XYZ file of C-alpha atoms in Angstrom:
768
model
C 154.388 -29.311 -46.485
C 153.632 -29.232 -42.798
C 151.358 -26.644 -41.231
C 154.415 -24.708 -39.820
C 156.253 -24.891 -43.253
C 153.257 -23.398 -44.903
C 152.832 -20.718 -42.335
C 156.585 -19.873 -42.663
C 156.087 -19.864 -46.532
C 153.493 -16.850 -46.018
C 155.491 -14.982 -43.728
C 156.801 -11.723 -45.524
C 160.270 -11.862 -45.886
C 161.043 -8.123 -45.656
C 159.406 -4.724 -45.140
C 160.063 -1.972 -47.641
C 159.211 1.667 -46.617
C 159.014 4.695 -49.092
C 157.750 7.640 -47.339
C 155.028 7.095 -45.010
C 153.975 3.632 -47.423
C 154.558 0.186 -46.348
C 154.729 -3.104 -48.238
C 155.802 -6.459 -47.286
C 157.741 -8.344 -49.337
C 156.817 -12.452 -49.855
C 158.780 -14.907 -51.634
C 158.595 -15.342 -55.408
C 157.288 -11.470 -55.221
C 159.005 -8.057 -56.768
C 158.022 -4.729 -55.989
C 158.187 -2.180 -58.694
C 159.211 1.577 -57.643
C 159.180 4.916 -59.708
C 156.996 7.842 -60.179
C 154.756 5.926 -62.439
C 151.388 5.965 -60.257
C 150.711 2.452 -61.324
C 154.347 1.284 -59.677
C 153.992 -0.958 -56.415
C 155.725 2.217 -54.549
C 155.428 5.207 -55.909
C 158.175 8.114 -55.372
C 156.961 11.311 -56.316
C 160.320 13.440 -56.987
C 161.886 14.624 -60.234
C 165.025 12.367 -59.844
C 163.167 9.382 -59.754
C 162.268 7.765 -62.903
C 158.925 6.607 -63.866
C 160.436 3.390 -63.323
C 163.629 3.209 -61.281
C 163.835 0.308 -59.327
C 163.121 -3.468 -58.455
C 163.055 -5.328 -55.387
C 162.936 -9.282 -55.905
C 162.767 -11.959 -53.704
C 163.386 -15.299 -55.174
C 161.464 -18.720 -53.713
C 164.621 -19.366 -51.719
C 163.872 -15.943 -50.038
C 166.944 -14.333 -51.328
C 166.356 -10.662 -51.758
C 167.734 -8.364 -55.138
C 167.586 -4.817 -55.426
C 168.042 -3.865 -59.246
C 168.066 -0.841 -61.039
C 165.557 -0.945 -64.006
C 167.446 1.641 -66.258
C 167.064 4.870 -64.250
C 168.134 8.195 -65.747
C 169.533 9.216 -62.463
C 171.033 5.944 -60.818
C 170.390 4.038 -57.529
C 172.774 4.288 -54.619
C 173.688 2.213 -51.670
C 176.165 2.667 -49.277
C 177.571 5.767 -50.486
C 177.944 4.100 -54.441
C 175.988 4.084 -57.522
C 174.489 0.019 -57.878
C 172.836 -1.899 -60.773
C 172.636 -5.072 -59.054
C 173.186 -5.613 -55.266
C 171.864 -8.507 -52.801
C 170.807 -7.739 -49.599
C 172.150 -9.528 -46.831
C 170.812 -7.158 -43.637
C 169.031 -4.010 -43.017
C 169.340 -1.378 -45.465
C 168.221 1.988 -46.574
C 169.309 2.909 -50.226
C 168.333 6.177 -52.255
C 167.048 6.967 -55.590
C 168.097 9.476 -58.042
C 170.971 10.864 -56.171
C 173.419 10.056 -52.696
C 170.790 12.552 -51.158
C 167.922 11.500 -53.448
C 164.124 9.662 -51.634
C 165.289 7.010 -49.317
C 163.979 3.382 -49.646
C 164.491 1.403 -46.699
C 164.512 -2.593 -46.474
C 164.169 -4.381 -43.195
C 164.632 -8.113 -43.492
C 162.313 -10.706 -41.589
C 159.329 -7.892 -42.215
C 160.387 -6.982 -38.878
C 158.996 -3.272 -38.460
C 161.497 -0.942 -36.438
C 161.291 0.309 -33.134
C 160.452 3.785 -33.845
C 160.047 5.595 -37.372
C 163.293 6.191 -39.449
C 161.465 8.402 -42.092
C 162.856 11.509 -40.865
C 166.397 10.240 -39.782
C 166.672 8.269 -43.239
C 165.975 11.673 -44.945
C 168.844 13.753 -42.783
C 171.055 10.555 -43.013
C 171.097 10.962 -46.782
C 170.730 14.782 -46.867
C 173.627 15.436 -44.485
C 176.815 14.434 -46.324
C 179.284 15.739 -43.772
C 177.637 15.292 -40.139
C 178.518 17.372 -37.009
C 180.807 14.783 -35.745
C 182.987 15.309 -38.685
C 182.467 19.274 -38.879
C 183.030 19.808 -35.233
C 186.593 18.320 -35.249
C 187.921 21.009 -37.547
C 188.718 18.213 -40.247
C 189.523 18.680 -43.755
C 186.616 17.594 -46.388
C 187.654 16.099 -49.709
C 185.031 15.874 -52.557
C 185.061 13.418 -55.478
C 184.278 10.532 -57.300
C 186.781 8.337 -55.550
C 185.519 6.415 -53.003
C 188.312 7.294 -50.255
C 186.663 10.946 -50.326
C 184.717 12.385 -47.480
C 182.402 13.073 -49.689
C 181.544 10.878 -52.533
C 179.723 11.824 -55.792
C 179.198 9.247 -58.550
C 179.155 11.840 -61.347
C 180.838 12.182 -64.661
C 180.878 16.041 -64.133
C 182.786 15.516 -60.950
C 186.725 14.194 -60.822
C 188.087 11.601 -58.763
C 189.428 14.470 -56.960
C 187.527 17.415 -57.320
C 187.950 19.508 -54.285
C 189.043 19.894 -50.597
C 187.490 22.182 -47.987
C 189.688 23.660 -45.331
C 187.746 24.737 -42.332
C 188.476 28.467 -41.369
C 186.694 31.136 -39.474
C 182.910 30.987 -40.552
C 183.489 28.494 -43.316
C 185.761 26.412 -45.684
C 188.605 27.423 -47.686
C 188.009 26.005 -51.357
C 191.027 24.302 -53.061
C 190.328 22.970 -56.498
C 192.124 19.990 -56.904
C 192.681 20.696 -60.491
C 189.249 19.519 -61.707
C 187.744 19.015 -65.144
C 184.754 21.258 -64.775
C 185.726 23.353 -61.909
C 183.920 24.733 -58.850
C 181.232 27.134 -58.881
C 179.941 29.566 -55.991
C 176.913 30.737 -56.092
C 176.586 30.159 -59.673
C 179.764 31.806 -60.431
C 183.106 30.251 -61.212
C 185.171 29.638 -57.979
C 188.836 29.603 -57.559
C 191.456 28.099 -54.962
C 191.248 30.865 -52.026
C 187.518 31.154 -52.091
C 185.551 31.244 -49.138
C 182.456 28.783 -48.832
C 180.298 30.378 -45.905
C 176.920 29.410 -44.521
C 174.850 31.882 -46.832
C 176.474 30.247 -49.891
C 176.048 27.576 -52.375
C 178.716 25.424 -53.796
C 178.241 23.607 -57.142
C 180.119 20.619 -57.890
C 179.343 18.685 -60.745
C 175.620 18.221 -60.208
C 175.366 18.312 -56.454
C 174.369 21.475 -54.810
C 176.082 21.880 -51.217
C 175.248 24.753 -48.371
C 176.153 24.573 -45.200
C 173.440 24.198 -42.620
C 173.653 24.023 -38.633
C 177.146 23.119 -38.616
C 176.915 20.258 -40.849
C 177.535 20.085 -45.242
C 173.970 19.320 -46.834
C 172.641 18.787 -50.388
C 170.265 20.863 -51.581
C 167.401 19.908 -54.046
C 165.873 22.421 -56.312
C 162.198 21.560 -56.125
C 159.762 22.869 -58.607
C 159.715 23.471 -62.721
C 163.397 22.207 -63.897
C 163.184 25.143 -66.775
C 161.378 28.620 -66.441
C 161.204 30.900 -69.416
C 160.229 34.419 -68.440
C 159.287 36.746 -71.006
C 161.781 35.927 -73.383
C 162.134 38.922 -76.122
C 164.633 38.829 -78.932
C 164.737 42.034 -81.047
C 166.828 42.345 -84.110
C 169.164 45.518 -84.510
C 166.380 46.616 -86.996
C 163.946 46.643 -84.188
C 162.424 43.273 -85.745
C 160.654 41.117 -82.982
C 161.693 37.140 -83.478
C 160.510 36.205 -79.538
C 157.599 38.594 -77.689
C 157.300 37.846 -74.152
C 157.288 34.003 -74.342
C 156.790 32.473 -70.881
C 156.317 28.963 -69.704
C 157.690 26.282 -67.439
C 158.618 22.635 -67.837
C 158.429 20.369 -65.014
C 161.150 17.613 -63.878
C 160.562 14.900 -65.801
C 158.365 15.815 -68.653
C 158.564 15.968 -72.429
C 157.561 18.996 -73.988
C 157.211 19.847 -77.587
C 157.442 23.283 -79.225
C 155.527 23.560 -82.431
C 154.181 26.426 -84.570
C 153.842 27.675 -88.378
C 157.351 28.903 -90.466
C 158.492 32.001 -89.018
C 157.041 31.207 -85.228
C 160.213 31.711 -83.608
C 160.503 28.170 -82.690
C 164.476 27.975 -83.106
C 165.118 31.386 -82.180
C 163.201 30.127 -78.670
C 165.226 26.930 -78.535
C 168.804 29.013 -79.134
C 167.760 31.388 -76.235
C 167.216 28.444 -73.884
C 170.530 26.844 -74.246
C 172.120 30.303 -74.391
C 173.995 30.411 -77.514
C 171.883 33.205 -78.583
C 170.915 34.750 -75.565
C 167.100 36.763 -75.581
C 167.590 40.399 -75.595
C 164.972 40.765 -72.375
C 163.711 38.163 -69.934
C 165.129 35.598 -67.829
C 165.986 31.563 -68.415
C 165.795 29.713 -65.192
C 167.376 26.434 -64.681
C 167.503 24.592 -61.059
C 167.079 28.018 -59.561
C 169.796 30.009 -61.467
C 169.492 32.176 -64.385
C 171.127 30.504 -66.859
C 172.858 33.404 -68.857
C 174.655 34.962 -65.619
C 175.585 31.454 -64.623
C 176.395 29.570 -67.796
C 179.712 28.189 -66.587
C 178.360 26.237 -63.953
C 175.069 25.127 -65.653
C 176.672 24.232 -69.332
C 177.369 20.895 -68.673
C 174.021 19.905 -67.093
C 172.112 20.452 -70.309
C 172.233 18.364 -73.413
C 171.417 19.757 -76.712
C 170.766 18.276 -79.895
C 171.083 20.223 -82.955
C 169.092 19.334 -86.002
C 171.936 18.252 -87.981
C 173.469 15.075 -86.910
C 176.332 15.885 -84.377
C 178.225 12.624 -85.727
C 181.117 11.640 -88.143
C 179.221 9.155 -90.669
C 182.780 7.418 -91.432
C 182.676 6.032 -87.916
C 181.026 3.119 -86.022
C 178.532 4.008 -83.378
C 181.099 2.601 -81.063
C 183.966 4.586 -81.837
C 182.275 7.763 -82.539
C 180.999 7.857 -78.476
C 184.449 6.231 -77.546
C 185.926 9.654 -79.018
C 182.969 11.780 -77.458
C 183.709 10.182 -74.197
C 187.192 11.107 -74.425
C 186.426 14.671 -75.387
C 183.844 14.990 -72.923
C 184.189 13.205 -69.696
C 186.983 14.054 -66.874
C 190.540 13.745 -67.677
C 190.582 11.061 -64.624
C 188.266 8.623 -66.648
C 190.537 6.072 -67.417
C 189.528 3.629 -70.637
C 187.514 1.276 -68.887
C 185.585 3.940 -67.157
C 184.937 5.746 -70.208
C 183.959 2.285 -71.803
C 181.376 1.531 -68.897
C 179.916 5.204 -69.978
C 179.572 4.227 -73.470
C 178.322 0.745 -72.466
C 175.636 2.351 -70.637
C 174.382 4.831 -73.476
C 174.197 2.384 -75.819
C 172.220 -0.203 -73.889
C 170.185 2.816 -72.807
C 169.332 3.878 -76.196
C 168.904 0.526 -77.837
C 172.243 0.808 -80.283
C 173.512 -2.354 -78.756
C 172.802 -4.356 -82.124
C 174.480 -1.001 -83.938
C 177.217 -0.237 -82.076
C 179.818 -1.809 -84.602
C 178.013 -0.409 -87.702
C 179.166 2.472 -89.589
C 176.427 5.531 -88.898
C 176.339 6.456 -92.912
C 174.875 2.697 -93.009
C 171.761 3.770 -90.086
C 168.471 4.838 -90.571
C 167.798 8.076 -89.830
C 165.874 7.163 -86.383
C 169.074 5.278 -85.457
C 171.256 7.765 -86.354
C 169.506 10.245 -84.023
C 169.639 7.878 -81.235
C 173.556 8.210 -81.741
C 173.570 11.939 -81.376
C 171.250 11.563 -78.504
C 173.635 9.277 -77.046
C 176.358 11.767 -77.493
C 174.929 14.248 -74.863
C 173.634 11.944 -72.299
C 177.803 10.613 -71.927
C 177.744 13.235 -69.094
C 174.095 12.534 -67.954
C 172.505 15.824 -68.048
C 169.232 16.476 -66.494
C 167.646 18.470 -69.216
C 167.901 17.752 -73.349
C 166.819 20.066 -76.083
C 166.667 19.246 -79.201
C 165.932 20.856 -82.514
C 163.967 19.137 -85.366
C 165.113 15.757 -84.141
C 162.492 14.164 -86.847
C 163.321 16.061 -89.931
C 163.471 14.252 -92.723
C 162.287 11.255 -91.228
C 159.339 8.777 -92.644
C 156.388 8.553 -90.079
C 157.696 5.086 -88.643
C 160.992 6.653 -87.577
C 159.375 9.692 -86.286
C 157.012 7.730 -83.911
C 160.634 6.176 -82.849
C 162.568 8.923 -81.976
C 159.261 10.385 -80.111
C 159.093 7.100 -78.184
C 162.879 7.504 -77.328
C 162.139 10.725 -76.208
C 159.319 9.599 -73.976
C 161.447 6.873 -72.657
C 163.876 9.316 -71.769
C 161.359 11.823 -69.668
C 159.998 8.709 -68.054
C 163.499 7.949 -66.570
C 163.247 11.176 -65.118
C 165.014 13.628 -67.802
C 164.032 17.042 -68.871
C 162.955 17.052 -72.681
C 162.402 19.896 -74.598
C 161.999 19.153 -77.998
C 161.643 21.577 -81.220
C 159.722 19.974 -84.067
C 157.456 20.507 -87.258
C 155.669 16.943 -87.043
C 152.501 17.024 -85.032
C 151.802 13.087 -85.700
C 152.772 12.001 -82.416
C 151.777 14.851 -79.925
C 150.167 12.774 -77.684
C 153.162 11.185 -76.120
C 154.289 14.550 -75.040
C 153.366 16.005 -71.421
C 152.835 19.390 -72.950
C 152.788 21.267 -75.877
C 153.777 24.988 -76.705
C 152.481 26.602 -79.771
C 154.152 29.780 -81.197
C 152.425 31.892 -83.457
C 154.180 33.988 -86.372
C 156.050 36.701 -84.601
C 157.102 34.509 -81.738
C 154.105 35.094 -79.532
C 152.867 32.089 -76.990
C 149.315 31.194 -78.896
C 149.018 28.098 -76.470
C 150.593 26.145 -73.645
C 148.799 22.804 -72.166
C 148.083 19.278 -72.868
C 148.347 18.038 -76.075
C 144.767 16.670 -75.978
C 143.360 20.204 -75.260
C 145.179 21.682 -78.445
C 142.506 20.982 -81.126
C 139.507 22.087 -78.699
C 141.070 25.517 -77.668
C 141.383 26.454 -81.424
C 138.052 25.049 -82.461
C 139.891 22.623 -85.216
C 140.127 19.148 -86.141
C 142.971 18.985 -87.498
C 146.727 20.470 -86.864
C 147.029 21.791 -90.409
C 143.994 24.116 -89.899
C 145.331 25.599 -86.472
C 148.375 26.293 -88.385
C 146.237 28.264 -90.977
C 144.493 30.343 -88.689
C 147.743 31.270 -86.594
C 149.351 32.091 -90.003
C 146.314 34.344 -90.970
C 145.818 35.922 -87.569
C 148.938 35.874 -85.346
C 148.210 38.778 -83.228
C 144.477 37.471 -82.476
C 145.299 34.287 -81.124
C 148.545 35.592 -78.758
C 146.403 38.334 -77.702
C 143.781 36.062 -76.510
C 146.259 33.488 -74.839
C 147.884 36.513 -73.303
C 144.645 38.200 -72.264
C 143.642 34.746 -70.622
C 146.917 33.593 -68.804
C 149.111 36.066 -66.547
C 152.727 36.356 -68.030
C 155.657 35.871 -65.628
C 156.421 39.137 -64.211
C 159.629 40.521 -65.631
C 162.833 40.858 -63.293
C 163.846 44.506 -63.404
C 167.429 43.509 -63.611
C 166.541 41.784 -66.785
C 165.042 44.474 -68.878
C 168.730 45.353 -70.383
C 170.396 43.318 -72.672
C 171.642 40.089 -70.573
C 175.347 39.684 -70.503
C 176.849 37.737 -73.314
C 177.555 34.023 -72.776
C 180.842 33.314 -73.292
C 181.838 30.320 -74.905
C 183.057 27.215 -72.610
C 186.656 27.526 -71.571
C 188.562 24.187 -72.532
C 187.278 21.458 -70.250
C 190.507 19.025 -70.740
C 194.301 19.240 -71.185
C 195.123 20.868 -74.702
C 197.429 17.848 -75.447
C 194.638 15.423 -74.642
C 192.283 17.056 -76.968
C 195.067 17.575 -79.449
C 195.547 14.008 -79.278
C 192.186 12.723 -79.508
C 191.084 14.921 -82.421
C 194.418 13.698 -84.447
C 193.308 10.185 -83.766
C 189.965 10.687 -84.686
C 190.644 12.332 -87.788
C 193.295 9.584 -89.106
C 190.695 6.962 -88.302
C 188.011 8.871 -90.490
C 190.007 8.837 -93.085
C 191.039 5.420 -92.826
C 187.145 4.323 -92.579
C 186.639 6.349 -95.792
C 187.982 3.967 -98.276
C 187.023 5.960 -100.974
C 188.542 9.028 -99.569
C 191.599 7.487 -98.661
C 191.928 5.924 -102.008
C 191.717 9.083 -103.995
C 194.233 10.755 -101.567
C 196.266 7.774 -102.252
C 196.038 7.914 -106.202
C 195.778 12.003 -106.644
C 199.379 12.359 -106.506
C 200.100 9.534 -109.104
C 197.405 10.553 -111.533
C 199.397 14.140 -111.459
C 202.469 12.404 -111.719
C 201.214 10.517 -114.612
C 200.254 13.444 -116.322
C 203.693 14.561 -116.936
C 204.037 11.657 -119.276
C 202.424 13.388 -122.036
C 205.149 16.406 -122.017
C 207.405 15.716 -125.101
C 211.080 15.323 -124.289
C 213.850 12.947 -122.467
C 215.676 15.757 -120.782
C 213.206 16.486 -117.791
C 214.434 19.155 -115.539
C 218.092 19.147 -117.192
C 219.079 21.105 -120.413
C 216.463 20.791 -123.044
C 217.569 20.952 -127.022
C 216.410 23.772 -128.968
C 213.379 22.252 -130.050
C 211.774 21.263 -126.871
C 212.967 24.396 -124.442
C 209.302 24.183 -123.246
C 209.723 20.960 -121.029
C 210.801 21.933 -117.895
C 208.341 24.717 -117.224
C 205.399 22.658 -118.515
C 206.659 19.930 -115.791
C 206.860 22.398 -113.426
C 203.356 24.115 -114.026
C 202.061 20.391 -113.858
C 203.714 19.689 -110.273
C 203.016 23.220 -109.065
C 199.018 23.116 -109.926
C 198.734 19.348 -109.233
C 200.229 20.511 -105.831
C 198.123 23.094 -105.067
C 194.897 21.072 -105.986
C 195.981 18.229 -103.989
C 196.358 20.611 -101.104
C 192.928 22.256 -101.480
C 191.038 19.199 -102.154
C 192.227 17.589 -98.905
C 190.737 20.545 -96.935
C 188.330 22.268 -98.760
C 185.355 20.372 -96.863
C 187.008 19.837 -93.648
C 185.468 22.302 -91.573
C 181.897 22.850 -93.081
C 181.674 19.124 -93.264
C 181.819 18.953 -89.891
C 180.427 22.410 -88.541
C 177.897 21.154 -86.674
C 180.053 18.793 -84.411
C 182.742 21.127 -83.756
C 180.211 23.706 -82.726
C 178.337 21.279 -80.398
C 181.872 20.061 -78.924
C 183.004 23.889 -78.453
C 179.755 24.416 -76.312
C 181.145 21.696 -73.841
C 184.931 22.552 -73.889
C 186.603 21.891 -77.282
C 189.313 24.590 -77.436
C 188.744 25.933 -81.146
C 192.581 26.739 -81.379
C 193.154 23.015 -80.625
C 191.095 22.120 -82.992
C 192.231 24.166 -85.663
C 195.934 22.984 -84.907
C 194.778 18.809 -84.976
C 193.424 19.965 -88.628
C 196.727 21.300 -89.774
C 198.921 18.804 -88.199
C 197.004 16.099 -90.385
C 196.873 18.002 -93.568
C 200.968 18.546 -92.955
C 201.377 14.945 -92.866
C 199.084 14.169 -95.930
C 200.328 16.723 -97.950
C 203.997 15.802 -97.064
C 203.272 12.234 -97.921
C 201.693 13.084 -101.265
C 204.238 15.248 -102.508
C 206.884 13.240 -101.874
C 204.866 10.608 -103.576
C 204.263 12.891 -106.660
C 208.062 13.818 -107.149
C 209.366 10.322 -106.618
C 207.022 8.940 -109.410
C 207.905 12.083 -111.447
C 211.625 11.185 -111.142
C 210.900 7.806 -112.175
C 210.293 8.819 -115.923
C 211.779 12.141 -115.845
C 215.637 13.222 -115.437
C 216.216 15.230 -112.272
C 217.969 19.094 -112.193
C 221.618 19.131 -112.897
C 222.289 21.308 -109.931
C 220.695 22.849 -106.842
C 220.544 26.046 -104.749
C 221.052 24.982 -101.224
C 221.005 21.436 -101.019
C 222.773 18.436 -102.263
C 220.334 17.074 -104.434
C 217.829 19.277 -106.537
C 215.269 16.625 -106.425
C 214.935 17.595 -102.845
C 214.145 20.732 -103.377
C 211.773 20.220 -105.802
C 210.143 17.981 -103.301
C 210.168 20.733 -100.814
C 208.609 23.100 -103.215
C 205.767 20.986 -104.151
C 205.085 20.300 -100.070
C 205.010 23.825 -99.707
C 202.617 24.805 -102.309
C 200.532 21.600 -101.502
C 200.730 22.783 -97.728
C 200.184 26.526 -98.110
C 197.262 25.794 -100.603
C 196.015 23.284 -97.831
C 195.473 25.882 -95.256
C 193.729 28.355 -97.774
C 191.599 25.227 -98.639
C 190.720 25.520 -94.889
C 190.260 29.202 -94.947
C 187.620 28.866 -97.674
C 185.830 25.869 -95.524
C 185.596 27.900 -92.505
C 183.856 31.026 -95.005
C 181.249 28.889 -96.804
C 177.798 28.412 -95.304
C 176.930 24.973 -96.731
C 178.990 22.005 -98.564
C 177.522 22.515 -101.980
C 179.375 26.117 -102.060
C 183.174 24.461 -101.910
C 183.025 22.634 -105.359
C 182.945 26.215 -106.974
C 185.470 27.332 -104.661
C 187.643 24.761 -105.312
C 187.225 24.917 -109.293
C 187.808 29.038 -108.923
C 190.702 28.884 -106.750
C 192.788 26.020 -108.759
C 191.921 27.872 -111.943
C 193.363 31.293 -110.399
C 196.556 29.423 -109.298
C 196.820 27.762 -112.847
C 196.853 31.312 -114.045
C 198.957 33.150 -111.576
C 201.856 30.577 -111.348
C 203.837 32.493 -113.815
C 204.578 29.562 -115.895
C 201.434 29.388 -118.084
C 200.774 33.350 -118.561
C 203.506 35.861 -118.000
C 202.958 37.815 -114.740
C 206.389 39.621 -114.469
C 206.438 43.414 -114.518
C 202.257 43.443 -115.288
C 201.499 45.691 -112.493
C 198.226 44.905 -110.766
C 198.347 41.438 -112.287
C 201.666 41.015 -110.356
C 200.337 42.226 -107.134
C 197.337 39.896 -107.157
C 199.251 36.829 -108.040
C 201.335 37.471 -104.729
C 198.484 35.839 -102.378
C 198.364 32.579 -105.047
C 200.585 30.021 -103.188
C 201.483 28.541 -107.073
C 203.199 31.877 -107.499
C 205.744 31.355 -105.009
C 205.928 27.723 -105.521
C 206.599 28.033 -109.024
C 209.248 30.328 -108.258
C 211.185 27.670 -105.798
C 211.026 25.076 -108.415
C 211.947 27.617 -111.394
C 214.904 28.886 -108.910
C 216.042 25.233 -108.232
C 216.229 24.083 -112.010
C 217.815 27.707 -112.931
C 214.407 27.788 -115.617
C 215.920 30.980 -117.187
C 219.162 29.643 -118.058
C 217.200 26.639 -119.470
C 214.669 28.490 -121.567
C 215.997 32.003 -122.550
C 212.497 32.369 -123.954
C 210.439 32.746 -120.782
C 210.602 35.953 -118.685
C 213.184 37.119 -116.751
C 211.579 37.037 -113.472
C 213.982 37.611 -110.311
C 212.361 35.199 -108.224
C 213.254 32.554 -110.873
C 217.165 33.097 -110.418
C 219.588 30.328 -109.388
C 220.145 32.123 -105.853
C 219.346 31.082 -102.301
C 217.959 34.159 -101.463
C 215.538 33.904 -104.515
C 214.370 30.551 -103.098
C 214.416 31.493 -99.422
C 212.194 34.790 -100.562
C 209.560 32.386 -102.518
C 209.735 30.080 -99.465
C 209.036 33.019 -96.907
C 206.222 34.170 -98.894
C 204.564 30.612 -99.034
C 205.029 30.627 -95.249
C 203.478 34.122 -94.842
C 200.477 33.071 -97.203
C 199.782 30.069 -94.538
C 200.165 31.753 -91.599
C 197.484 34.727 -92.525
C 195.326 31.821 -93.961
C 195.684 30.266 -90.494
C 195.064 33.244 -88.576
C 191.822 34.223 -90.343
C 190.628 30.863 -90.087
C 191.073 30.860 -86.567
C 188.990 34.307 -86.273
C 186.468 32.841 -88.118
C 185.932 29.605 -85.955
C 186.090 31.618 -82.759
C 183.599 33.853 -84.078
C 180.992 31.048 -85.147
C 178.463 30.505 -82.842
C 176.029 27.519 -82.608
C 172.632 27.480 -84.178
C 171.438 25.731 -81.458
């Protein structure tokens, strides 16, 4: 190598500037950028991950900008980038379009004037004076041809249009998914965006400043709880003046003995059960008063896994992406988001594994991945390590640590104290819901004068007021806002954020996939009508539903009892676990915009198809060995009427099962409910026990689907004529009016069950 070549090899290839810090980049070198104090270039901003980006230069002098799995992304030329080769001088931003700028000048040449201020202003100003002074319209969205491009899954491709008017801009919502918020409240088309307002689109806050549209970033704590108090109607307090703040990009654990109010606090922080007094401030806004604009920015992972175990990881995330991402996310765009969370959560090797076969830690990773699809900045978790062994406990806590290192704010309620050293802060609640400690994890034991956390919990249980008062006397609580002394406004459930037809279609396809994936359930659904049909073979006689001999008058009624009660059992067994089995999933999806009405209608449609097919199979198999009715009431074939009667009974019973599934509080309660209800239908059908003209018994039987299903079948076969020994029930008459009366009664029972189930679903509230 010549001396000239040697000198050239030791010349800097580029100059990299972050804030007031300059670093030269040489061939074969790399510079790591992030919040971590050990980074080559440190950026102290909550939007920046601890290890955010890497600038690499190969031996040949080619420079590559690489995002290294940051939470909020790296942006260049108005677009989010993962890898980008630099061919000229360039400035890119960390964390958002208006995030901290990083400037790169090739050949290592310093600029003549410092660009720091101008670079920040250029990235903070989204619409400059040259555009606003011309009176041009401004479009905002994800699509690259918008005036303001926001790479955010909460933003639609064409989200909003701002039309200049006197003193501001007229807002037009372009049928966006998540809407527009003006000063924290939903803004409809026609609202005016003035200089004193804050306009929120997705995760970006906009203001008018000196005639320009600028993005505003809230600094300070990401989450503030101020004097949170929750009291029952009886006056008992579950939380008492709880105040603390969570820094952006920090991991905070909430621990305490049983009865300390940990879960109550989490529900207060998520808005699912607002505190009766106090404030929750997120991004500078009162959560309770601005829930519509903030709900999509907060991810919540309940204690119960919010996943369907019959699906694979990939399938579960695909359906979640359909329900949570904007309607204008096409399949490739949704696939990219799913690929991102699968990679970020370390699930690549398990993406095609059925969730039921995953370890507890991997299932929890999948639940977290569900929430990260919309890239929330705040993630709240309730007992994520509950039931896990120490190794999996550590695995989950390391996952949360990595998410916090990536710039996301994490608050986790946990009973485990083994891995608190991974946290930045620990909040300890004493029984009664008061703060006993809030600070660094390494200071917990010295604060209480204990050597183990078990001793801390014992002291808190024995003297909760002592430690709560000690902490309160030594730490000034946040002054309460007088406006929040009264009961805060009720947090309304999220309005549907997707077209109802898309929600309906997604839910039905997911339900069918779950049925197909659960082979034992699918097989039992297929075999159940065959087993019931086989039971009819033990009934003596060869005339079936026709005219029986004198010594076999009971054959028709016995057949109808087995078919009717069997149909009722098919319907109830198909639905009794439907709602309780996925209650945690429903409650979480409802929070992010799922319509309870659409959810219920999707369940009903699948049950309709299932019971229709099962009833057809049941009657078909029975008719293979038993002759059909000699006539019909209104149809051309009596077998068709028998099939409709069996289907109506099964479907009405399925709707009754849905109601019971909505009422019970645990899955274990469904089996006793199923047994009791089916036994009652056996008694009340009228074919086994006479209920005609028996007063109260007949009135109670009127709410049983089997009573009316048996009557429809008895009317079709003209049971009172076939067997004169049976009760002369007017509902069994071989007339169209009798048959339709029973059919109408079944329809009424079904409608009542649907209405009551809908009321129950709308009234259910999330436990997190």
